[in-house]
Coordinates of C-alpha atoms in Angstrom, one line a residue:
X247 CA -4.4 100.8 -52.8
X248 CA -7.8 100.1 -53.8
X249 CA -6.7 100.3 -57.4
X250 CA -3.9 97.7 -56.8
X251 CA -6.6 95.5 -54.6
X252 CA -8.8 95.3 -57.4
X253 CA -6.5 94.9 -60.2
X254 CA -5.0 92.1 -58.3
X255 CA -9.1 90.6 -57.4
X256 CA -9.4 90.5 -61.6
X257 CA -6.2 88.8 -62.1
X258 CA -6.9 86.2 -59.9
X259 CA -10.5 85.9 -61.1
X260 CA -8.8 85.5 -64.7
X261 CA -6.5 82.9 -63.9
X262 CA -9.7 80.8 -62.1
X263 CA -11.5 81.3 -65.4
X264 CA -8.8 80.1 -67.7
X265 CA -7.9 77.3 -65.1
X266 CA -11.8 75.8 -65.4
X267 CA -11.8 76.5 -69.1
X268 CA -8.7 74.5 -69.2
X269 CA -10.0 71.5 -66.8
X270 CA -12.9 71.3 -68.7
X271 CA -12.1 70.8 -72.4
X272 CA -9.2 68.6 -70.8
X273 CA -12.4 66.6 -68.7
X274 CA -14.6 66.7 -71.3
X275 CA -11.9 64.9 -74.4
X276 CA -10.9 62.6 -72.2
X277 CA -14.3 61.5 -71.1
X278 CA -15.8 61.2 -74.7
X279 CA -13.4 58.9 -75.4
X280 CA -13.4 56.7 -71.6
X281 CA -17.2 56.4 -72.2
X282 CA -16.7 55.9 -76.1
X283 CA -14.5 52.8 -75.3
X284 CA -17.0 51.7 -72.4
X285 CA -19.5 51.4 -75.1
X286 CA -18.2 49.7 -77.8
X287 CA -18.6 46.2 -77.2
X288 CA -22.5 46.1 -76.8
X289 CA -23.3 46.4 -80.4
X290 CA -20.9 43.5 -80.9
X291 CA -22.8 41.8 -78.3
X292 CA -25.3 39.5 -80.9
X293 CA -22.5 38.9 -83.3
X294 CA -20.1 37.6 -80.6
X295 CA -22.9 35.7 -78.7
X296 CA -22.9 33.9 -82.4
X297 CA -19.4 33.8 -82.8
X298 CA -18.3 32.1 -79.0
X299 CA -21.8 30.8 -78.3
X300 CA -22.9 33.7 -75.3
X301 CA -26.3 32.9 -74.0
X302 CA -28.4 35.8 -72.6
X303 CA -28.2 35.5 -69.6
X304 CA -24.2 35.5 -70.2
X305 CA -24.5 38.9 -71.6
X306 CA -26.1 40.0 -68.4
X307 CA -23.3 38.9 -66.7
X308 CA -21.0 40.7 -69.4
X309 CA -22.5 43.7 -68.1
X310 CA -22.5 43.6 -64.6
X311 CA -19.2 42.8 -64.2
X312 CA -18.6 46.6 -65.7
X313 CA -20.6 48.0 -63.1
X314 CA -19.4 45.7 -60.2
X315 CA -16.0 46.5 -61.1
X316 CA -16.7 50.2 -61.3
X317 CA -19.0 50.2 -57.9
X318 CA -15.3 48.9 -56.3
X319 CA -13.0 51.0 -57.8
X320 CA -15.7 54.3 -56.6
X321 CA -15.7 52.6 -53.1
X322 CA -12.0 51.6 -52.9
X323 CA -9.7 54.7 -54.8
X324 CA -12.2 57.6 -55.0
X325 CA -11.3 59.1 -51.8
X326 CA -7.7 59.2 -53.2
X327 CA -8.8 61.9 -55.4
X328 CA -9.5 64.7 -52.5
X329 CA -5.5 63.1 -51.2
X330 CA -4.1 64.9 -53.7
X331 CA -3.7 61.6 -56.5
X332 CA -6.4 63.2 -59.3
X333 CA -4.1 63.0 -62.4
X334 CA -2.3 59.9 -61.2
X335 CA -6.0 58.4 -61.3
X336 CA -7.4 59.8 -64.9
X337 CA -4.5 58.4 -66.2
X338 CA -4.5 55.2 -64.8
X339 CA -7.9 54.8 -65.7
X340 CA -7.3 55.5 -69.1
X341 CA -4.5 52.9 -69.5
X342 CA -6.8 50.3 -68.0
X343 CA -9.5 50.9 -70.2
X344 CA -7.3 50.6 -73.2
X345 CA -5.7 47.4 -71.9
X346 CA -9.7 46.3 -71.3
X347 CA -10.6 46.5 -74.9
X348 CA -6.9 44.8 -76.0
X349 CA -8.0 41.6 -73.9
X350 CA -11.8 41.5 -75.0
X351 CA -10.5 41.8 -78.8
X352 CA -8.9 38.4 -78.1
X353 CA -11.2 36.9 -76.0
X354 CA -12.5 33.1 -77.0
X355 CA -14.7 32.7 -74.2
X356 CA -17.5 34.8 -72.7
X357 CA -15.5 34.7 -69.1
X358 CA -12.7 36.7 -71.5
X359 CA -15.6 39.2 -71.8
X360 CA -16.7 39.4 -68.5
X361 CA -12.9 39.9 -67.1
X362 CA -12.0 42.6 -70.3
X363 CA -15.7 44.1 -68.9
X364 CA -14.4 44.0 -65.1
X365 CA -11.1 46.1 -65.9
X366 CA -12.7 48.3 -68.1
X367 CA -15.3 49.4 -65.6
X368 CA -12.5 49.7 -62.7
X369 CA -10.9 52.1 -64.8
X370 CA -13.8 54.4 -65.7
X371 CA -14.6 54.2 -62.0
X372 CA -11.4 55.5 -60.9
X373 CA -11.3 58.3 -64.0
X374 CA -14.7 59.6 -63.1
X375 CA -13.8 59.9 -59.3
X376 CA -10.9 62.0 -60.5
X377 CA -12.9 64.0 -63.1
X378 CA -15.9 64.4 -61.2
X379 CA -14.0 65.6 -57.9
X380 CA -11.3 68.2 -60.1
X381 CA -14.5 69.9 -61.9
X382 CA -16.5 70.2 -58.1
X383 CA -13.8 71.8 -56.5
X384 CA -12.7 73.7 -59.6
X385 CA -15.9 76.2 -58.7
X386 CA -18.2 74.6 -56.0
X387 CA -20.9 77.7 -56.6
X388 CA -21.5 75.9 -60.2
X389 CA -21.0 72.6 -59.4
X390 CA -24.2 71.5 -61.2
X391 CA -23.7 73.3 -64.6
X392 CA -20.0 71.3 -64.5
X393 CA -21.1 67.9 -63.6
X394 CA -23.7 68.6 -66.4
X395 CA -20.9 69.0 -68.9
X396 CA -19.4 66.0 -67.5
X397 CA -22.5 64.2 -68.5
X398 CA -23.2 65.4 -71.8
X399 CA -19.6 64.0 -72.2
X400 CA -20.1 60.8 -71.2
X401 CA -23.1 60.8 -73.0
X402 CA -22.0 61.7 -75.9
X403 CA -19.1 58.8 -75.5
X404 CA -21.7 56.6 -75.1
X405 CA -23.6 57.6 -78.1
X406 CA -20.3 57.6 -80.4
X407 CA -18.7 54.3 -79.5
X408 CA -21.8 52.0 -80.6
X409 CA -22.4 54.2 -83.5
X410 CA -19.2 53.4 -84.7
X411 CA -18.7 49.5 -84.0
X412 CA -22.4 49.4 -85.3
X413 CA -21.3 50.6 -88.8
X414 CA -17.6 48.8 -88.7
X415 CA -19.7 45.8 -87.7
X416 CA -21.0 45.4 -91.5
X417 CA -16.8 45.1 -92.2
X418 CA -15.1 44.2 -89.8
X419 CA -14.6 41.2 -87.0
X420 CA -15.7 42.1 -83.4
X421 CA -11.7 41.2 -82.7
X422 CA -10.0 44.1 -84.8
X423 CA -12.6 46.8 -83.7
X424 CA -12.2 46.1 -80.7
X425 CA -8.6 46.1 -81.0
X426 CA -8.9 50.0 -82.5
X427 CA -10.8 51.0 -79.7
X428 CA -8.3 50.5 -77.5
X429 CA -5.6 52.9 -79.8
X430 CA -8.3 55.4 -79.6
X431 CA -8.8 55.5 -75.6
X432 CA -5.4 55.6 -75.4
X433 CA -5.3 58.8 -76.3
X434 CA -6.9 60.1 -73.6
X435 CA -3.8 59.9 -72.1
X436 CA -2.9 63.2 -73.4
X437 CA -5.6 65.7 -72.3
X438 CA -5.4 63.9 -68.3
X439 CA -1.6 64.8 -68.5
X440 CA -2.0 68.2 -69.7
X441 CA -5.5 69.2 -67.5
X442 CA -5.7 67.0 -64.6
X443 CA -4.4 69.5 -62.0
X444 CA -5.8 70.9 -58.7
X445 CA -5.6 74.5 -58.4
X446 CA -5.2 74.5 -54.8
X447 CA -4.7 71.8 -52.6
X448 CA -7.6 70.1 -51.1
X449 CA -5.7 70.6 -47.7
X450 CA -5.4 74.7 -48.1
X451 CA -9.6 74.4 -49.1
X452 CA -11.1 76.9 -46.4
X453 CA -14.7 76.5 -44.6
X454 CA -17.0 79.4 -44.1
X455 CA -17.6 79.4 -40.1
X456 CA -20.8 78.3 -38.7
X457 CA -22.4 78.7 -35.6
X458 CA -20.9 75.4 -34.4
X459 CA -17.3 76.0 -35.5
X460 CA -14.6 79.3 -35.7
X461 CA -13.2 80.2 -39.6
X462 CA -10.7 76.9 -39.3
X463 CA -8.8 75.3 -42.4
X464 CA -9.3 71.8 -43.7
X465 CA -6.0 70.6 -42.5
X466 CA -7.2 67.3 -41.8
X467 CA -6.6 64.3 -45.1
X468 CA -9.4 62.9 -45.6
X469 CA -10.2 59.6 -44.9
X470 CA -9.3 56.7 -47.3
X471 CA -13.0 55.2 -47.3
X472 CA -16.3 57.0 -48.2
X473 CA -18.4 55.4 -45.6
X474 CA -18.9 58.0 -43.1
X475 CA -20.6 59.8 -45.3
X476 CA -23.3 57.8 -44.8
X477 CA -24.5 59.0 -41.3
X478 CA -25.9 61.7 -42.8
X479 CA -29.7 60.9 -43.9
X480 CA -29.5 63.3 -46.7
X481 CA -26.4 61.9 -48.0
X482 CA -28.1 58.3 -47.8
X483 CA -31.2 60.1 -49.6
X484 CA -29.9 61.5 -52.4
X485 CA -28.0 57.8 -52.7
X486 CA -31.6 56.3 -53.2
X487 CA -32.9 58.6 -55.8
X488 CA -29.2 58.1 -58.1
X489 CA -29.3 54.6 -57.7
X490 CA -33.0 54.7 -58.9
X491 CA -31.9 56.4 -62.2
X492 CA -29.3 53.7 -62.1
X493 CA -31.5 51.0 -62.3
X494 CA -32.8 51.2 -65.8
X495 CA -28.8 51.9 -67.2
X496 CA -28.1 48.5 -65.7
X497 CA -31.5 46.7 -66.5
X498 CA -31.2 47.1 -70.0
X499 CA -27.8 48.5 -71.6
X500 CA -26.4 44.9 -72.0
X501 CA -30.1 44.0 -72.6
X502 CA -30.7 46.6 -75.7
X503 CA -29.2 44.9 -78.4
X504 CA -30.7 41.8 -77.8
X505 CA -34.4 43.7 -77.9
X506 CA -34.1 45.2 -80.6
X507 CA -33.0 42.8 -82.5
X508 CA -36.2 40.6 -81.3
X509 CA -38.6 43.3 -82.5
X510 CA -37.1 43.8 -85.8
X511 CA -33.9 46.1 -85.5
X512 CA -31.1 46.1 -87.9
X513 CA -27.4 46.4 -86.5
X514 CA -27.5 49.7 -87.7
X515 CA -30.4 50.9 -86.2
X516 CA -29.7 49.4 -83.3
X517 CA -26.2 51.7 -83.1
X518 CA -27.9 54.7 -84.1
X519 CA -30.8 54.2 -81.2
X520 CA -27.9 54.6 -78.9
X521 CA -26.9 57.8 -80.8
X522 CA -30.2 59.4 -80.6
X523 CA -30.7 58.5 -77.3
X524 CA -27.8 60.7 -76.5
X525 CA -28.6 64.2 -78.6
X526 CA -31.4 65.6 -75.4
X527 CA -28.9 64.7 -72.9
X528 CA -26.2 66.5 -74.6
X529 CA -28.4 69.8 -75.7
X530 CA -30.3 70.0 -72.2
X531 CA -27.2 68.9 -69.8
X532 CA -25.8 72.8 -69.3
X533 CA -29.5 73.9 -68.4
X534 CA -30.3 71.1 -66.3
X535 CA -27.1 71.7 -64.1
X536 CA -27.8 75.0 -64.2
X537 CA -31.6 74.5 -63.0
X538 CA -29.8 72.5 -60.2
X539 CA -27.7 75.1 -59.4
X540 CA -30.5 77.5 -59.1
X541 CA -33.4 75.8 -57.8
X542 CA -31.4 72.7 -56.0
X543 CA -30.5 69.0 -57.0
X544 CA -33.5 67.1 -55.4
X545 CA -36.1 69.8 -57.8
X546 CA -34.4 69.1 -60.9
X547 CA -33.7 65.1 -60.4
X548 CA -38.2 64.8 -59.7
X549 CA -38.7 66.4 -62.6
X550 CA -36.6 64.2 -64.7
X551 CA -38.6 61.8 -62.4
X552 CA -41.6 62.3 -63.7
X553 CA -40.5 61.8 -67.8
X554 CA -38.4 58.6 -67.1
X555 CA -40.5 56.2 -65.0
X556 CA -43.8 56.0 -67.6
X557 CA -41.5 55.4 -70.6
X558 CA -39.5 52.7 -68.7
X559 CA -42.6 51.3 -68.0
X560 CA -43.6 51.8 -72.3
X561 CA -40.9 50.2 -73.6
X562 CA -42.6 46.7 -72.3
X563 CA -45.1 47.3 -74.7
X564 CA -43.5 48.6 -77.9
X565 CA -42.9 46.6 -80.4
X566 CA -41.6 48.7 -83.7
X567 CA -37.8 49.3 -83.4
X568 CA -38.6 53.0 -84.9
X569 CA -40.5 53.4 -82.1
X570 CA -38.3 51.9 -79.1
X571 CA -35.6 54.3 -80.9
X572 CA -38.0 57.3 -81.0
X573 CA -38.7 56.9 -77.7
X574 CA -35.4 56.5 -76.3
X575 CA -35.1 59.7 -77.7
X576 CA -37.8 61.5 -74.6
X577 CA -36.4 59.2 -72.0
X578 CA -33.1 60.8 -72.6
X579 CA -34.2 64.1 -71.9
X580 CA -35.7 62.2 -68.3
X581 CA -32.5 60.8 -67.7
X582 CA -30.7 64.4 -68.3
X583 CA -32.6 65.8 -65.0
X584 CA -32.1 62.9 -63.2
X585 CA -29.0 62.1 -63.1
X586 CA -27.3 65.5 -63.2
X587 CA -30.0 66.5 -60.4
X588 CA -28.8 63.7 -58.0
X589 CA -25.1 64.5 -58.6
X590 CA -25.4 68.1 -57.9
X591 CA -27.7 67.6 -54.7
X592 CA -24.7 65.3 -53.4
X593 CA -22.4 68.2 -54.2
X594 CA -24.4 70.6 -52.4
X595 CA -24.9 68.4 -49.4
X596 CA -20.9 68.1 -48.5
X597 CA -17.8 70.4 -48.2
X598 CA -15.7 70.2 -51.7
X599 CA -12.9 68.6 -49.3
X600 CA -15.5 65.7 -49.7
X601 CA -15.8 65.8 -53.2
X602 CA -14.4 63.0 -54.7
X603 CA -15.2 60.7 -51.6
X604 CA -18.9 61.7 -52.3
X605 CA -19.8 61.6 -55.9
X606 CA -17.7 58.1 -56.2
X607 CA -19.8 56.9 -52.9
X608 CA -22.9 58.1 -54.9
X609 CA -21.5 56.2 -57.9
X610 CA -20.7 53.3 -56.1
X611 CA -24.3 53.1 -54.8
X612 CA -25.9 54.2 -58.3
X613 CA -23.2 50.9 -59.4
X614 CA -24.5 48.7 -57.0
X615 CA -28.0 49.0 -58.2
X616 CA -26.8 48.8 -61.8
X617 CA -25.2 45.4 -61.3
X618 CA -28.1 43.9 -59.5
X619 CA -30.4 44.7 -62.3
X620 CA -27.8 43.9 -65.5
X621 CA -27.4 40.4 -63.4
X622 CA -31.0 39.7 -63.1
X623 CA -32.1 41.4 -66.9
X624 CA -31.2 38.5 -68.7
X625 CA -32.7 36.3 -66.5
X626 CA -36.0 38.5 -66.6
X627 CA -35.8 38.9 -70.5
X628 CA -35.2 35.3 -71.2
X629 CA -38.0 34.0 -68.4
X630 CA -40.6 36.6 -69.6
X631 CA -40.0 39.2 -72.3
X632 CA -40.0 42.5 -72.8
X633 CA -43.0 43.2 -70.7
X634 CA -41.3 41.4 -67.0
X635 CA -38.0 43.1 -67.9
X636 CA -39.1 46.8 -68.2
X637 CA -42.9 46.5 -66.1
X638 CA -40.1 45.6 -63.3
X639 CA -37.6 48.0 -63.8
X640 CA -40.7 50.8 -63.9
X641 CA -41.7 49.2 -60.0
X642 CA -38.3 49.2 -58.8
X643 CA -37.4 52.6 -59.8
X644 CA -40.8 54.1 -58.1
X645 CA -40.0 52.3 -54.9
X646 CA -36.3 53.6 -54.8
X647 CA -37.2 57.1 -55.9
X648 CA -40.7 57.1 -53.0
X649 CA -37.7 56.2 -50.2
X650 CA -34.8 58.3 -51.4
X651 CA -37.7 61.2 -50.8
X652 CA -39.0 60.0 -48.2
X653 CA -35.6 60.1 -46.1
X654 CA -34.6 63.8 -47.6
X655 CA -37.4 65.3 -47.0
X656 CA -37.3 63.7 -42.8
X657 CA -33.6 64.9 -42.7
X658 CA -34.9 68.2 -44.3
X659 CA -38.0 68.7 -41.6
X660 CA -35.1 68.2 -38.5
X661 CA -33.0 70.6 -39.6
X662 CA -32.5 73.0 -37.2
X663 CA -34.5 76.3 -37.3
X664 CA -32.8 79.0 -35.9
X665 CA -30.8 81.3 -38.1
X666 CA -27.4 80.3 -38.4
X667 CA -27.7 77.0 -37.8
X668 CA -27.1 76.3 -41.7
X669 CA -24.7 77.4 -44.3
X670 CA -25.7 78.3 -47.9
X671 CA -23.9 78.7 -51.0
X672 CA -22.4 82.3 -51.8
X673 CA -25.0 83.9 -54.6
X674 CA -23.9 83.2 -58.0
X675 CA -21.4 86.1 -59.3
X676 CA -20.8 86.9 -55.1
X677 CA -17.2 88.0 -55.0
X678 CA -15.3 85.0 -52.6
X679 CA -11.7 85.7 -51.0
X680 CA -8.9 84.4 -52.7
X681 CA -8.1 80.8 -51.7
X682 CA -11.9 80.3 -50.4
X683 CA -14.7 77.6 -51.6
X684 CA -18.3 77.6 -50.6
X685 CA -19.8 75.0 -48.8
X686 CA -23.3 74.1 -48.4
X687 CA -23.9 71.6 -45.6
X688 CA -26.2 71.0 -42.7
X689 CA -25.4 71.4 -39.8
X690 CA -26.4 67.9 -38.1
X691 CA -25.1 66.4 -41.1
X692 CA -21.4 68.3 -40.5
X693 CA -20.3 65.8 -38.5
X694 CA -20.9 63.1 -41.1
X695 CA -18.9 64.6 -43.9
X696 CA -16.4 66.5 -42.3
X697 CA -12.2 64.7 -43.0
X698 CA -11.7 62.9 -40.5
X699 CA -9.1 60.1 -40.4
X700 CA -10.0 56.4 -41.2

């Protein structure tokens, strides 16, 4: 009997493994390629602000649009992804990326941009709810170390896609690369179809019983909107301290090009800055999940903290491209810890039934932030420099990051002090029933998170 009890416990343990190992590498293909195609167009950026007459401030806008568009579609379909609607959503958001790229190749005007932008972001939105929500629930005990390879992925997108319209650049139109970029997204098609599955359904997820509720199952569908989430103050926390990592991604990604080609940069170098900027993020995003994992999400995102905000702050002063590029290079092992520490801290605040609805609420947020500053960078760039443009990004960062901590560490000091009160994740490598996540939640914050119908 035992023999049969623990053959069957490995079999089961196998078929989890190979199912992650399979969700991953389908995650990871498809998401080099989303955030390849996301990419592309700012290298392009000085040559088609010659070619249709852009002004700065236009390429701002370009940008923002992206995140706006994204920030809705994290609000709007996110929770969709815990309803069951995962691989309908990666592929969807694939298709609309590809058709984003199709319409800026023919664009004429810069509103062509900014609408190809909008759709593009509203279908990376909706593809990272999916992705991000499959990969949470796929082992919530490691949900850091797996949002960390969902990172390095997009990073690593993001570091390929203006690498290579940087060097087509030198022989090719913006139109025609642009045009290939959409073939190559397309393909992301393929890995969604193939990987995008749940393993169990979100309704058969079980909670571990608390002192405030009996072993019950998740039989509830959760709600179609995210924003009961927020009345729990650690959820609205940990929203502050991602959307201050956001900030600088919106401040100055459409901004970048423009920069470094005012202090000196060639096209190329200006492509390969992106590149470089990506290799720390890549190498240190397994440990830094893993350090969020072990030591918590709020630890690891302060000590990412502490690297990014003085070298936002630097690059108002720099005025070599080598060294804007070599520094890029440091801020993006800050970055790494941030951003991965933030996600993971939202995973660990609410039950994987949530887990879509969460992490595309913290997106949404991190968005919101991103489109305010992409709107107001060309403004601040063109009114005064390098030096308003990053000085203020450094300010508004510290203020966001002082109040996200400020709020987690109240909700933290009312949590309840009997034992009990609180649930904890199962130790890593602690043997789990068949069928059953972890959850890691507060208990005045259970109310908050748990499905409830809109």
């Amino acid at each position: 009997m035992w023999t049969r009890t623990g053959r069957a416990a490995d079999a089961a343990a196998e078929t989890s493994d190979a199912y992650r190992r399979r969700l991953t590498i389908g995650v990871v293909t498809a998401t080099v390629l989303m955030s390849s195609g996301a990419m592309v167009l700012f290298p392009l950026l000085p040559a088609l602000q010659a070619q249709l007459g852009i002004s700065t401030a236009d390429i701002g806008f370009v940008a923002a649009a992206g995140f706006a568009a994204s920030l809705a579609a994290e609000l709007i379909v996110a929770p969709f992804a815990d309803r069951g609607r995962a691989r309908l959503m990666g592929v969807a958001g694939v298709v609309l990326m590809a058709v984003a790229l199709a319409g800026s190749a023919l664009a004429t005007e810069s509103w062509h941009l900014v609408a190809g932008r909008a759709v593009g972001g509203f279908g990376f939105g909706v593809f990272m709810a999916a992705a991000s929500a499959l990969l949470v629930r796929s082992d919530p005990i490691r949900a850091g170390e797996s949002l960390g390879r969902l990172g390095a992925a997009e990073l690593a997108g993001v570091s390929l896609g203006p690498l290579a319209s940087g060097l087509a650049i030198a022989v090719a139109a913006p139109g025609p690369i642009l045009a290939w970029s959409a073939v190559a997204v397309l393909l992301g098609v393929v890995p969604v179809a193939l990987a995008f599955r749940e393993r169990v359904t979100v309704a058969s997820a079980v909670r571990r019983p608390t002192a405030a509720s009996a072993d019950t199952a998740v039989s509830a569908p959760p709600p179609r909107v995210s924003f009961g989430l927020l009345r729990s103050p650690r959820v609205v926390g940990i929203l502050l301290l991602y959307g201050a990592v956001m900030v600088p991604t919106g401040a100055y990604d459409g901004i970048w090009p423009r920069f470094m080609t005012d202090i000196g940069a060639s096209e190329q170098l200006t492509a390969l800055s992106y590149t470089l900027f990506a290799v720390p993020y890549a190498l240190l995003a397994g440990w830094a999940g893993r350090l969020a994992d072990r030591r918590g999400g709020v630890s690891a995102f302060m000590r990412g903290a502490v690297v990014l905000v003085p070298i936002v702050a630097l690059y108002g002063i720099i005025g070599n491209p080598w060294v804007a590029t070599g520094v890029g290079f440091v801020e993006s092992s800050g970055q790494a810890l941030a951003f991965i520490g933030a996600a993971a801290a939202m995973a660990q605040a609410v039950p994987v039934a949530r887990a879509g609805a969460s992490q595309g609420l913290m997106r949404a947020f991190g968005l919101l932030a991103a489109t305010i500053a992409a709107a107001l960078s060309g403004i601040a760039y063109e009114v005064g420099g390098p030096l308003a443009l990053f000085g203020g990004t450094a300010i508004t960062v510290v203020l966001l990051i002082a109040a996200g901590l400020v709020v987690v560490r109240t909700a933290r000091n009312r949590r309840p002090e009997r034992a009990g009160l609180e649930t904890r994740p199962d130790a890593p490598g602690a043997p789990r029933p068949a069928g059953q996540v972890a959850a890691s939640v507060e208990l005045t914050d259970v109310r908050a998170c748990e499905p409830t119908r809109a």
